[in-house]
Steps between C-alpha positions, in 0.01 A plus 500: 500500500528166319647333807209622710240380251378851419390455140384857447817653642710258296303603191573867566870426555517302177332783310758745635779264394338468156488878463870528581588220255288665232668836561834326449373351172481145635155472345460122492592466869278797586205336325550175692515682833196713418294197395591316820404813692161503325440134594578566866290815517207322333536222754502754781169641374638827366390525134595866452857445615516180292388701197769759570754217495351373172535850357869499590532152351341631181746789488795265546369248249445775244854626554625142457322479165234253616203693366235230520578422864520872579162555338346215700632629834406862433154398379443295815626785718276754326194275540561438871569866570181604319295247700653624825436866421870596481447735207842668498694176514265345244557792263875451536475130414272578207741765367789257523291236324421744217870582471595136459219431255607798290849361459695644792613313806290731719769514762645849496446752775367747243228247405386456859548831679303820462701784345552663842598171666748436220643852530551457874646150456752640250598763754547229764722316251725808484544492877268780605332488839125535547552854632710598196239355265221681685681833480582463130146398402332737748323215678478401863730227624186300585382521136840374381477214752151413372620488138798287599281262697280451197806448278639239741168316492453518123852377427501254787826635641579534871772767506616823337800315359278239336272776367801681354627180337159428349465855366851495353431164335183618332503877475 
């Protein structure tokens, strides 16, 4: 994407790389990648996606112990998301911001995910398939997929393995 001059696509790729780095506890590197992603997505005219990258940067910065920078990024993300009408994403950024302001790093899966999303993510971390999760929780496979999709988005992770690593790191 970078070689083709596709700023938006490069921004998405960098955010995915940041999520993987953050899941592997490389928080400083994750923050740098997420911030670069936000710059590219802003430049491409995509403020919501840029704010999602800033949210991930805030998570990584909080985990790295850089509270003031984390607060700044999460505050900016929450403001942009509110202006753009992305209420769910804005609420996530605001919740993370509250967590950091109250003394936590605001970066754990439990802080970000709904109770059901967290439950399903924990089951993914134990190696269960979507069908197995659906049967155990008496849900449809589609409902499990919906919860997982939201969890991927909230944690900024691209794969089940990255989700599992993030959940294990911050259960």
